[in-house]
Coordinates of C-alpha atoms in Angstrom, one line a residue:
M1 CA 0.0 0.0 0.0
T2 CA 1.3 3.4 -0.9
P3 CA 1.8 6.0 1.9
T4 CA -1.0 8.2 0.5
A5 CA -3.3 5.2 0.3
L6 CA -2.7 4.4 3.9
G7 CA -3.3 8.1 4.7
L8 CA -6.7 7.9 2.9
A9 CA -7.6 4.7 4.7
L10 CA -6.9 6.3 8.1
L11 CA -8.5 9.6 7.1
V12 CA -11.9 8.0 6.6
P13 CA -12.4 6.8 10.2
A14 CA -11.0 10.1 11.5
L15 CA -13.5 12.0 9.4
A16 CA -16.2 9.6 10.6
A17 CA -15.3 10.3 14.2
L18 CA -15.4 14.1 13.6
A19 CA -18.8 13.6 11.9
V20 CA -20.2 11.7 14.8
A21 CA -19.0 14.4 17.3
V22 CA -20.6 17.2 15.2
A23 CA -23.8 15.2 14.6
G24 CA -24.0 14.4 18.3
R25 CA -23.8 18.0 19.2
R26 CA -26.7 18.7 16.8
A27 CA -28.7 15.8 18.0
R28 CA -28.6 17.1 21.6
L29 CA -30.9 20.0 20.4
W30 CA -33.7 17.5 19.7
R31 CA -33.8 16.4 23.3
I32 CA -35.7 19.5 24.2
G33 CA -38.8 18.0 22.4
R34 CA -41.5 16.0 24.1
A35 CA -41.1 12.2 24.4
A36 CA -42.3 10.2 21.4
R37 CA -42.8 6.5 21.0
V38 CA -40.5 5.2 18.3
D39 CA -40.1 1.5 17.2
W40 CA -36.4 1.7 16.6
A41 CA -36.0 -1.9 15.6
R42 CA -38.7 -1.6 13.0
G43 CA -37.5 1.8 11.7
L44 CA -33.8 0.8 11.4
L45 CA -34.7 -2.5 9.6
A46 CA -36.9 -0.6 7.2
L47 CA -34.4 2.2 6.6
P48 CA -32.8 0.8 3.5
K49 CA -36.2 0.4 1.8
R50 CA -37.4 3.8 3.0
Y51 CA -34.3 5.5 1.7
L52 CA -33.8 3.5 -1.6
V53 CA -37.4 3.1 -2.6
D54 CA -39.7 5.6 -0.8
V55 CA -37.4 8.6 -0.9
H56 CA -36.1 7.9 -4.4
H57 CA -39.6 7.5 -5.7
V58 CA -40.1 11.2 -4.9
V59 CA -36.5 12.3 -5.9
G60 CA -37.0 10.4 -9.2
R61 CA -39.7 12.9 -10.3
D62 CA -36.6 15.0 -11.2
P63 CA -34.4 12.6 -13.2
F64 CA -31.4 14.8 -13.1
A65 CA -31.6 15.2 -9.3
A66 CA -32.1 11.4 -8.9
R67 CA -29.0 10.6 -10.9
M68 CA -27.0 13.3 -9.1
H69 CA -28.1 12.1 -5.7
A70 CA -27.4 8.5 -6.5
L71 CA -23.8 9.3 -7.7
V72 CA -23.0 11.7 -4.9
A73 CA -24.5 9.8 -2.0
G74 CA -23.6 6.3 -3.3
G75 CA -20.1 7.4 -4.3
L76 CA -19.4 9.2 -1.0
L77 CA -20.5 6.3 1.2
A78 CA -19.3 3.4 -0.8
G79 CA -16.0 5.0 -1.7
S80 CA -15.2 6.0 1.9
A81 CA -16.2 2.5 3.1
L82 CA -14.0 0.8 0.5
A83 CA -11.1 3.1 1.3
A84 CA -11.4 2.3 5.0
L85 CA -11.5 -1.4 4.3
A86 CA -8.1 -1.1 2.7
L87 CA -6.7 -1.3 6.2
V88 CA -7.3 -5.0 5.9
P89 CA -3.9 -6.2 4.6
P90 CA -4.9 -8.3 1.7
L91 CA -7.2 -5.6 0.4
G92 CA -4.8 -2.6 0.9
G93 CA -2.1 -4.3 -1.1
S94 CA -4.3 -5.1 -4.0
R95 CA -4.1 -2.8 -7.1
L96 CA -7.4 -4.2 -8.2
W97 CA -9.0 -3.1 -5.0
W98 CA -7.7 0.4 -5.4
A99 CA -9.0 0.4 -9.0
L100 CA -12.4 -0.3 -7.6
V101 CA -12.0 2.6 -5.1
A102 CA -10.9 4.9 -7.9
L103 CA -14.0 3.9 -10.0
V104 CA -16.4 4.6 -7.1
F105 CA -14.8 8.0 -6.3
A106 CA -15.0 8.9 -10.0
A107 CA -18.7 8.3 -9.9
M108 CA -18.9 10.6 -6.8
L109 CA -16.8 13.2 -8.7
A110 CA -19.3 13.1 -11.6
G111 CA -22.2 13.5 -9.1
G112 CA -20.4 16.5 -7.5
A113 CA -20.0 18.0 -10.9
M114 CA -23.8 17.6 -11.4
V115 CA -24.4 19.4 -8.1
G116 CA -22.2 22.2 -9.3
R117 CA -23.9 22.3 -12.7
R118 CA -27.3 22.7 -11.0
R119 CA -26.1 25.8 -9.1
Y120 CA -23.7 27.5 -11.4
P121 CA -23.6 29.7 -13.3
V122 CA -27.3 30.4 -12.4
K123 CA -29.0 28.9 -9.3
P124 CA -32.7 28.1 -9.7
A125 CA -34.8 30.3 -7.5
R126 CA -36.2 27.3 -5.5
L127 CA -32.8 26.2 -4.3
S128 CA -31.2 27.9 -1.3
G129 CA -27.9 29.6 -1.5
G130 CA -25.4 30.4 1.2
R131 CA -23.6 27.4 2.5
F132 CA -25.3 25.3 -0.2
Q133 CA -23.2 27.1 -2.8
I134 CA -20.0 25.8 -1.2
L135 CA -21.3 22.2 -1.2
P136 CA -20.3 21.4 -4.8
F137 CA -16.7 22.4 -4.2
L138 CA -16.5 20.3 -1.0
L139 CA -18.0 17.3 -2.8
I140 CA -15.7 17.7 -5.8
G141 CA -12.7 18.3 -3.6
Y142 CA -13.2 15.1 -1.5
G143 CA -14.1 13.0 -4.6
L144 CA -11.2 14.3 -6.7
G145 CA -8.7 14.0 -3.9
A146 CA -9.7 10.4 -3.0
F147 CA -9.7 9.5 -6.7
L148 CA -6.1 10.7 -7.1
V149 CA -5.0 8.8 -4.1
A150 CA -6.7 5.6 -5.3
L151 CA -5.4 6.1 -8.8
D152 CA -1.8 6.3 -7.5
A153 CA -2.3 3.2 -5.4
M154 CA -3.7 1.4 -8.5
L155 CA -0.6 2.4 -10.5
A156 CA 1.8 1.4 -7.6
G157 CA 2.9 5.0 -6.8
A158 CA 3.4 6.2 -10.4
V159 CA 1.7 9.5 -9.7
A160 CA 2.8 10.1 -6.1
P161 CA 2.9 13.9 -6.3
L162 CA -0.7 14.0 -7.5
A163 CA -1.6 11.5 -4.7
W164 CA -0.1 13.8 -2.0
L165 CA -2.1 16.7 -3.4
G166 CA -5.2 14.5 -3.5
L167 CA -4.7 13.5 0.1
A168 CA -4.5 17.1 1.2
L169 CA -7.6 17.9 -0.9
A170 CA -9.6 15.0 0.5
T171 CA -8.6 16.0 4.1
G172 CA -9.6 19.6 3.8
A173 CA -12.8 19.0 1.8
G174 CA -13.7 16.0 4.0
A175 CA -13.3 18.0 7.1
G176 CA -15.5 20.7 5.6
L177 CA -18.2 18.2 4.8
A178 CA -18.1 16.8 8.3
L179 CA -18.3 20.2 9.9
Q180 CA -21.4 21.0 7.8
L181 CA -23.3 18.3 9.6
D182 CA -24.2 20.9 12.2
R183 CA -25.6 23.9 10.5
G184 CA -24.7 23.3 6.9
P185 CA -26.4 21.3 4.1
M186 CA -24.8 18.0 5.2
R187 CA -27.0 18.1 8.3
H188 CA -29.6 16.6 6.0
A189 CA -27.5 13.5 5.5
F190 CA -27.6 12.2 9.1
A191 CA -30.8 13.9 10.2
G192 CA -32.6 12.6 7.1
A193 CA -31.6 9.0 7.9
A194 CA -32.6 9.3 11.5
H195 CA -35.9 10.9 10.5
L196 CA -36.7 8.1 8.2
A197 CA -36.1 5.6 10.9
A198 CA -38.0 7.5 13.6
H199 CA -40.7 9.0 11.3
P200 CA -43.8 10.1 13.2
R201 CA -46.0 8.5 10.5
P202 CA -44.3 5.2 9.8
E203 CA -47.4 3.8 8.0
R204 CA -46.6 6.1 5.1
F205 CA -43.8 3.7 4.1
E206 CA -46.2 0.8 4.0
G207 CA -48.5 2.0 1.3
V208 CA -51.0 3.6 3.7
R209 CA -52.2 7.2 3.1
E210 CA -51.6 8.2 6.7
T211 CA -53.1 11.7 6.7
A212 CA -55.4 11.9 9.7
L213 CA -54.5 14.5 12.3
R214 CA -53.7 13.0 15.7
P215 CA -56.1 13.7 18.5
L216 CA -54.9 16.2 21.1
D217 CA -55.2 15.5 24.8
L218 CA -57.5 18.2 26.0
E219 CA -56.5 17.7 29.6
A220 CA -52.9 18.6 28.9
E221 CA -51.3 21.6 30.6
K222 CA -50.8 23.3 27.2
L223 CA -52.8 22.8 24.1
G224 CA -50.9 22.9 20.8
A225 CA -47.3 24.0 20.2
E226 CA -46.0 27.4 21.4
T227 CA -42.3 26.7 21.6
P228 CA -39.9 24.2 20.0
A229 CA -40.1 22.2 23.2
D230 CA -43.8 21.6 22.6
F231 CA -43.1 19.5 19.5
A232 CA -42.2 15.8 19.9
W233 CA -38.5 15.3 19.6
N234 CA -38.8 13.3 16.3
R235 CA -40.8 16.2 14.8
L236 CA -37.8 18.5 15.6
L237 CA -35.6 15.8 14.0
G238 CA -37.9 15.9 10.9
F239 CA -37.4 19.7 10.5
D240 CA -33.6 19.1 10.5
A241 CA -34.0 16.6 7.7
C242 CA -34.9 19.3 5.2
I243 CA -32.4 19.7 2.3
Q244 CA -33.9 23.0 1.2
C245 CA -34.6 21.6 -2.3
G246 CA -37.6 24.0 -2.7
R247 CA -40.0 21.4 -4.1
C248 CA -42.5 22.3 -1.4
E249 CA -42.1 25.9 -2.3
V250 CA -42.9 25.3 -6.0
A251 CA -46.0 23.2 -5.1
C252 CA -47.5 25.5 -2.5
P253 CA -50.6 27.3 -3.7
A254 CA -50.3 30.1 -1.1
F255 CA -46.7 30.8 -2.2
A256 CA -47.8 31.0 -5.8
A257 CA -50.6 33.4 -4.9
G258 CA -48.1 35.7 -3.1
Q259 CA -49.5 35.0 0.4
P260 CA -46.9 35.1 3.3
L261 CA -46.2 31.4 3.3
N262 CA -43.2 29.5 2.0
P263 CA -43.2 25.9 3.4
K264 CA -39.4 25.7 3.0
R265 CA -38.8 28.9 4.8
L266 CA -41.3 27.9 7.5
I267 CA -39.4 24.6 8.1
Q268 CA -36.1 26.5 8.3
D269 CA -37.6 29.0 10.8
L270 CA -38.6 26.0 12.9
V271 CA -35.0 24.7 12.7
A272 CA -33.7 28.2 13.6
T273 CA -35.9 28.2 16.8
L274 CA -33.7 25.4 18.3
T275 CA -30.9 27.9 18.9
P276 CA -31.1 31.2 20.7
G277 CA -30.7 34.4 18.7
E278 CA -32.3 37.4 17.2
G279 CA -32.6 39.0 13.8
A280 CA -31.6 37.4 10.5
T281 CA -30.9 33.6 10.3
A282 CA -28.5 31.8 8.0
Y283 CA -31.3 31.0 5.7
A284 CA -30.5 31.9 2.1
G285 CA -33.6 30.8 0.1
S286 CA -36.8 32.4 -1.1
P287 CA -38.4 34.5 1.6
Y288 CA -42.1 34.6 2.6
P289 CA -43.9 36.5 -0.2
N290 CA -45.1 39.8 1.1
A291 CA -43.6 38.9 4.5
R292 CA -45.2 40.5 7.5
P293 CA -42.6 42.2 9.9
V294 CA -41.4 40.2 12.9
D295 CA -38.7 40.9 15.4
G296 CA -37.0 37.6 14.8
R297 CA -36.3 36.6 18.4
R298 CA -36.0 32.9 18.8
G299 CA -34.9 30.2 21.2
P300 CA -35.8 26.8 22.5
D301 CA -38.0 28.3 25.2
R302 CA -39.4 31.2 23.2
P303 CA -42.7 31.4 21.3
I304 CA -42.4 30.5 17.6
V305 CA -45.3 32.6 16.4
G306 CA -46.0 36.3 16.9
A307 CA -44.8 39.7 15.8
G308 CA -42.1 39.5 18.5
A309 CA -41.0 36.0 17.4
L310 CA -39.8 34.4 14.1
V311 CA -43.0 33.4 12.3
H312 CA -45.9 35.8 11.8
P313 CA -49.4 34.5 12.4
D314 CA -50.5 35.3 8.8
T315 CA -48.0 32.7 7.7
L316 CA -49.9 29.9 9.5
W317 CA -53.3 31.1 8.4
S318 CA -52.2 31.2 4.7
C319 CA -52.0 27.4 4.6
T320 CA -54.8 25.5 2.9
T321 CA -53.6 22.2 4.4
C322 CA -53.6 20.7 0.9
R323 CA -50.5 18.6 1.6
A324 CA -48.9 19.5 -1.7
C325 CA -45.8 20.3 0.2
V326 CA -45.8 16.9 1.9
E327 CA -46.5 15.1 -1.4
E328 CA -43.4 16.8 -2.9
C329 CA -41.0 16.5 0.0
P330 CA -38.3 13.8 -0.7
M331 CA -37.6 13.6 3.0
M332 CA -41.3 12.9 3.9
I333 CA -41.4 16.0 6.3
E334 CA -44.9 16.6 7.7
H335 CA -45.4 20.4 7.2
V336 CA -49.2 20.4 7.7
D337 CA -49.0 18.6 11.1
A338 CA -46.6 21.3 12.4
I339 CA -48.8 24.1 11.1
V340 CA -51.9 22.6 12.7
D341 CA -50.1 22.1 16.0
L342 CA -49.1 25.8 16.0
R343 CA -52.6 26.8 15.1
R344 CA -54.0 24.8 18.0
F345 CA -52.0 27.0 20.5
Q346 CA -53.0 30.2 18.7
T347 CA -56.7 29.2 18.8
M348 CA -57.3 27.4 22.1
E349 CA -54.7 29.0 24.3
L350 CA -54.5 32.6 23.0
G351 CA -57.8 32.9 21.2
E352 CA -56.0 34.6 18.4
V353 CA -57.6 33.6 15.1
P354 CA -58.0 35.7 11.9
E355 CA -60.9 38.2 12.4
K356 CA -63.1 36.6 9.7
A357 CA -62.6 33.1 11.2
A358 CA -63.8 34.0 14.7
A359 CA -67.5 34.1 13.8
P360 CA -67.7 30.6 12.1
L361 CA -65.8 29.1 15.0
A362 CA -68.2 30.8 17.5
E363 CA -71.2 29.5 15.6
L364 CA -69.7 26.0 15.5
R365 CA -69.4 26.1 19.3
L366 CA -72.9 27.4 19.8
A367 CA -75.0 26.1 16.9
D368 CA -73.0 23.0 15.6
E369 CA -72.9 24.7 12.3
P370 CA -70.5 27.4 11.1
G371 CA -73.2 29.6 9.6
G372 CA -75.4 29.5 12.7
R373 CA -78.2 28.1 10.5
P374 CA -80.8 25.7 11.8
L375 CA -79.8 22.1 11.4
A376 CA -83.2 21.2 10.1
A377 CA -82.7 23.6 7.2
R378 CA -79.9 21.4 5.9
T379 CA -82.4 19.5 3.8
D380 CA -84.1 22.5 2.2
F381 CA -82.2 22.1 -1.0
A382 CA -84.3 19.0 -1.7
A383 CA -87.6 20.8 -2.0
G384 CA -89.8 18.6 -4.2
L385 CA -87.4 15.6 -4.1
P386 CA -88.2 12.7 -1.9
L387 CA -85.5 12.7 0.9
P388 CA -86.1 9.9 3.4
L389 CA -85.0 10.4 7.0
I390 CA -83.2 7.6 8.7
G391 CA -84.9 8.6 11.9
A392 CA -88.1 7.5 10.3
K393 CA -86.8 4.3 8.7
G394 CA -84.3 3.2 11.4
A395 CA -82.1 1.6 8.8
A396 CA -80.9 2.0 5.2
E397 CA -78.3 0.5 2.9
V398 CA -76.7 3.9 2.4
L399 CA -76.6 6.9 4.7
L400 CA -76.2 10.1 2.7
W401 CA -74.1 12.6 4.6
L402 CA -75.0 16.0 3.2
G403 CA -72.3 18.1 4.7
E404 CA -71.9 21.8 5.3
G405 CA -72.4 22.8 1.6
A406 CA -76.0 21.6 1.7
Y407 CA -77.0 25.1 2.8
E408 CA -75.5 26.7 -0.3
L409 CA -77.6 27.0 -3.5
R410 CA -74.7 25.9 -5.8
Y411 CA -73.9 22.7 -3.8
G412 CA -77.6 22.2 -3.5
R413 CA -77.7 21.6 -7.2
T414 CA -75.0 18.9 -6.9
L415 CA -77.0 17.2 -4.1
R416 CA -80.2 17.4 -6.0
A417 CA -78.5 15.7 -8.9
L418 CA -77.0 13.0 -6.6
V419 CA -80.4 12.4 -4.9
A420 CA -82.1 12.1 -8.3
L421 CA -79.5 9.5 -9.4
L422 CA -79.9 7.5 -6.2
H423 CA -83.6 7.3 -6.8
K424 CA -83.1 6.3 -10.5
A425 CA -80.7 3.6 -9.5
G426 CA -83.1 2.3 -6.8
V427 CA -80.6 2.8 -4.0
D428 CA -82.0 2.3 -0.4
F429 CA -80.7 5.5 1.2
A430 CA -81.6 8.0 3.9
V431 CA -80.2 11.2 5.5
L432 CA -79.9 12.3 9.1
G433 CA -81.7 15.5 8.4
P434 CA -81.8 17.7 11.6
E435 CA -79.7 15.2 13.4
E436 CA -76.6 15.9 11.2
R437 CA -74.2 18.3 12.8
D438 CA -71.2 19.7 11.1
C439 CA -68.5 17.0 10.9
G440 CA -65.9 19.4 12.5
D441 CA -63.4 19.6 9.6
L442 CA -63.3 23.4 9.7
A443 CA -62.8 23.6 13.5
R444 CA -60.0 21.1 13.4
R445 CA -58.1 22.7 10.6
L446 CA -58.4 26.1 12.3
G447 CA -56.9 24.6 15.5
D448 CA -60.1 24.3 17.5
E449 CA -59.6 20.7 18.5
A450 CA -62.0 21.0 21.5
T451 CA -64.9 21.9 19.2
F452 CA -63.9 19.2 16.7
Q453 CA -63.8 16.5 19.4
R454 CA -67.2 17.5 20.8
L455 CA -68.8 17.4 17.3
A456 CA -67.1 14.1 16.5
R457 CA -68.4 12.4 19.7
A458 CA -71.9 13.8 19.2
N459 CA -72.1 12.7 15.6
I460 CA -70.7 9.2 16.5
E461 CA -73.4 8.9 19.2
T462 CA -76.1 9.8 16.7
L463 CA -74.8 7.4 14.1
A464 CA -74.8 4.6 16.6
K465 CA -78.6 4.8 16.8
Y466 CA -79.0 3.6 13.2
R467 CA -78.1 0.7 11.0
F468 CA -76.5 1.3 7.6
A469 CA -73.9 -0.4 5.5
R470 CA -72.1 2.6 4.1
I471 CA -71.9 6.4 4.4
L472 CA -72.0 8.2 1.1
T473 CA -71.0 11.9 0.8
A474 CA -70.2 14.3 -2.0
D475 CA -67.9 16.3 0.3
P476 CA -64.3 15.1 0.4
H477 CA -63.6 17.0 3.6
A478 CA -66.5 15.1 5.4
L479 CA -65.3 11.9 3.7
H480 CA -61.8 12.4 5.2
V481 CA -63.0 13.2 8.7
L482 CA -65.6 10.4 8.9
R483 CA -63.3 7.8 7.3
N484 CA -60.0 8.7 8.8
E485 CA -60.4 10.9 11.9
Y486 CA -63.5 9.6 13.6
P487 CA -62.0 6.1 14.2
A488 CA -59.8 7.6 17.0
F489 CA -63.0 8.4 18.9
G490 CA -64.7 5.0 18.2
G491 CA -66.5 5.8 15.0
R492 CA -65.5 3.3 12.3
Y493 CA -67.5 3.4 9.1
E494 CA -67.2 2.5 5.5
V495 CA -67.3 5.8 3.8
V496 CA -67.5 6.3 0.0
H497 CA -67.3 9.4 -2.2
H498 CA -70.1 10.0 -4.6
A499 CA -67.8 9.8 -7.6
A500 CA -66.7 6.2 -6.7
F501 CA -70.3 5.3 -5.8
L502 CA -71.7 6.5 -9.1
D503 CA -69.0 4.7 -10.9
E504 CA -70.1 1.5 -9.2
L505 CA -73.7 2.1 -10.2
V506 CA -72.9 2.9 -13.8
A507 CA -70.6 -0.2 -14.1
A508 CA -73.4 -2.4 -12.7
G509 CA -75.8 -1.1 -15.2
R510 CA -78.1 0.5 -12.6
L511 CA -77.7 3.9 -14.3
P512 CA -78.2 3.6 -18.1
L513 CA -76.3 6.3 -20.0
G514 CA -77.3 8.3 -23.1
A515 CA -75.0 10.3 -25.3
G516 CA -72.4 12.2 -23.4
D517 CA -71.7 15.9 -23.5
A518 CA -69.7 16.8 -26.6
A519 CA -67.7 19.4 -24.7
R520 CA -64.1 18.7 -23.8
V521 CA -63.7 18.2 -20.0
T522 CA -60.8 18.5 -17.6
Y523 CA -61.0 17.1 -14.1
H524 CA -59.8 19.0 -11.0
D525 CA -58.6 16.7 -8.2
P526 CA -59.8 17.8 -4.8
C527 CA -57.0 17.7 -2.3
Y528 CA -59.0 15.9 0.4
L529 CA -60.2 13.3 -2.1
G530 CA -56.9 12.8 -3.9
R531 CA -53.8 13.5 -1.8
Y532 CA -55.6 12.8 1.5
N533 CA -57.5 9.6 0.4
G534 CA -55.8 8.4 -2.7
E535 CA -58.9 8.5 -4.9
F536 CA -57.7 9.5 -8.3
D537 CA -59.1 6.8 -10.7
A538 CA -62.8 6.6 -10.0
P539 CA -63.7 10.1 -11.0
R540 CA -61.7 9.8 -14.3
R541 CA -63.1 6.3 -14.9
L542 CA -66.6 7.7 -14.5
L543 CA -66.0 10.5 -16.9
D544 CA -64.6 8.1 -19.4
R545 CA -67.7 5.9 -19.1
L546 CA -69.8 9.0 -20.0
G547 CA -68.0 9.1 -23.4
I548 CA -66.7 12.6 -22.7
E549 CA -63.3 13.7 -24.2
R550 CA -61.1 14.2 -21.1
V551 CA -57.9 16.1 -21.0
E552 CA -55.5 16.5 -18.0
M553 CA -54.2 19.8 -16.6
E554 CA -50.4 20.2 -16.2
R555 CA -50.9 19.6 -12.5
A556 CA -53.1 16.7 -11.9
G557 CA -53.4 13.5 -9.8
P558 CA -51.2 13.5 -6.7
R559 CA -49.5 16.7 -7.9
S560 CA -52.7 18.6 -8.5
M561 CA -53.0 22.2 -7.4
C562 CA -55.4 23.2 -4.6
C563 CA -58.4 25.4 -5.4
G564 CA -57.7 27.4 -2.2
G565 CA -60.7 26.2 -0.3
G566 CA -59.2 23.9 2.3
G567 CA -57.8 24.4 5.8
G568 CA -60.2 27.3 6.6
A569 CA -58.4 29.5 4.1
P570 CA -61.6 31.1 2.8
V571 CA -62.6 32.3 6.2
S572 CA -59.0 33.1 7.3
D573 CA -58.8 35.2 4.1
I574 CA -55.1 36.2 4.2
E575 CA -54.3 38.8 1.6
G576 CA -51.9 37.9 -1.2
E577 CA -51.1 39.1 -4.7
R578 CA -53.4 36.8 -6.5
R579 CA -56.3 34.4 -5.7
I580 CA -55.4 30.7 -5.7
P581 CA -58.6 29.7 -7.6
D582 CA -57.7 32.2 -10.4
I583 CA -54.3 30.4 -10.8
R584 CA -56.0 27.0 -10.9
M585 CA -58.7 28.1 -13.4
A586 CA -56.0 29.5 -15.7
Q587 CA -54.4 26.0 -15.6
A588 CA -57.8 24.5 -16.5
G589 CA -58.3 27.0 -19.3
A590 CA -54.9 26.2 -20.8
T591 CA -56.2 22.7 -21.6
G592 CA -58.8 24.1 -24.0
A593 CA -61.5 22.3 -22.1
A594 CA -65.0 23.8 -22.0
I595 CA -65.9 22.2 -18.7
V596 CA -64.0 21.7 -15.4
A597 CA -65.4 18.6 -13.7
V598 CA -65.3 18.9 -9.9
A599 CA -66.1 16.5 -7.1
C600 CA -66.1 18.8 -4.0
P601 CA -68.3 21.6 -2.8
Q602 CA -65.4 23.7 -1.7
C603 CA -63.7 23.4 -5.1
T604 CA -67.0 24.3 -6.8
A605 CA -67.4 27.4 -4.8
M606 CA -63.8 28.5 -5.2
L607 CA -63.6 27.9 -9.0
E608 CA -67.0 29.3 -9.8
G609 CA -65.9 32.5 -8.0
V610 CA -63.4 33.1 -10.8
T611 CA -64.6 35.9 -13.0
G612 CA -64.0 36.5 -16.7
D613 CA -63.8 34.1 -19.6
R614 CA -63.4 30.6 -18.1
P615 CA -64.6 27.0 -18.5
E616 CA -67.9 26.1 -17.0
V617 CA -67.7 24.3 -13.6
R618 CA -69.9 21.2 -13.2
D619 CA -70.0 18.6 -10.5
I620 CA -69.5 15.0 -11.7
A621 CA -73.0 14.1 -10.4
E622 CA -74.5 16.8 -12.7
L623 CA -72.7 15.4 -15.7
V624 CA -73.8 11.8 -14.9
L625 CA -77.4 13.0 -14.4
A626 CA -77.4 14.7 -17.8
A627 CA -76.2 11.4 -19.5
V628 CA -78.8 9.4 -17.6
E629 CA -81.6 11.8 -18.6
A630 CA -80.3 11.6 -22.2
A631 CA -80.8 7.9 -22.1
S632 CA -84.6 8.4 -21.7
A633 CA -84.6 10.1 -25.0
T634 CA -82.2 7.8 -26.9
P635 CA -81.5 4.1 -26.8
A636 CA -79.4 3.3 -23.8
R637 CA -75.8 2.2 -24.4
R638 CA -73.8 -0.1 -22.2
P639 CA -70.8 1.6 -20.6
E640 CA -67.5 0.7 -22.1
P641 CA -65.2 -1.2 -19.8
V642 CA -62.6 1.2 -18.4
A643 CA -59.2 -0.1 -17.4

């Protein structure tokens, strides 16, 4: 073994020791967080799959970034391990072994060059600068230096001067990488791995759409998160896993609309709160659009939110809870959970909610309905249509959950279409009528967990009085709450969305179809139906059964853009530069479609509020009813099988 090769083999464990010391110092900051139950055995065993499959499934959406990451991470880890193994005598003396080491470090060098190419000469706006701009040079320096040492060892010392230069380069760059494990971009490397092993939602890695908010102990001394110490320690770890790639920033509808929210900046502000300080942080990425002024004081025991803190309240209330940021995050960080925890403290401990949100929350507490309207008036939309009450029947095959939108004239048209279709298909259904309270979605997203839990328990008690096989609803927000969040309180039901249910009826021949609308249609995925509940196919399959020409928007399916109607955003009403539904409708118009098919009352209201020349907004139930009514005037056709 050449002297420089021995030096490289000894350098690797030395750098590893330095990295462990630096990482340990960082990890001690997480200890301020609350205790959390973590199945370490399960997490560590699953780590390779979570990293190589789940993470790279998201990273792979950008092929250049995926190749870059594979070369850099794989080359760094594999090359360093192979170099350290050269301390084993038979390996260290093998020129073939050092040829392998050189090859692996050459791959790392290529990856480092790709990192540099992505940042120079012009850095994309979504990527953070600062220390991240130094990263390519450190990666290239370590990779090049180690490659020169391995090349010299492969050639039996033929290029010794280059090898000594390479060893110096690898030492300096390697030390720089190790030191960046604390506050630099390399922190992501070890925090990311630990986060994947100790993830607060491990079911996400097992093919489960784990999207329900966790119940809050209302007997706790403090409700919600005020300081960093109020988060569970593995949540703090998750914030440190952020690589500042900016994918969440690009996906965020509030950021696009110029509201004061940037998910990447928010996560970095949460990271900054772990250390005391005041004023500007080391963050060097895109700011909050139209940022509200804050003093910037921070620390482990200081409030996170407030004009005298680091995050302005308007940043929290700008979020639509659409989970687009979570969907795009390669490190599986749970932005929405953090935002709701912070909202809970603002709402329940401080009573500080946006001015326009105070009234609906008060009505929910007093009248079980955010508009303060009589519960019995929820069925007024059905005037002239038979609407059986389950209280009179005692049992039904299907319980139709009307939802909050039933009071609105526009959503009433959707419900009338749906009720008409249920009658035409001969479905045995009924509604709760005056016994149906608000499901509590709005209260929970706005941080009023106490009101949500009261409504949930009251609704569960009511539902327990009756017999039904399934709950049907045209409201994805109610669907999500009933299906995913009521089980924590003992309410377990089979809940189906009206698009999926109508698809079943059409496929079974219970709704004969006539000629479909000739207009081209594009479908808008509701966030709480798609990203929250994984239902992307049934609405599209149903539209295809209607014989309608369907085109996709640029952002569709799991990566669809929010309409702006979730998370209480319409009542929070945080000012921005543009309206989110205007942006979404422009995307729909770009397809050339004459109709935007929707499957959510919130989406209908938001998109129909767009003025000017735009496509028509129609609920899927309305389109199906038109096709069924057309069948009475023309010979019925059997629906084509849809894959």
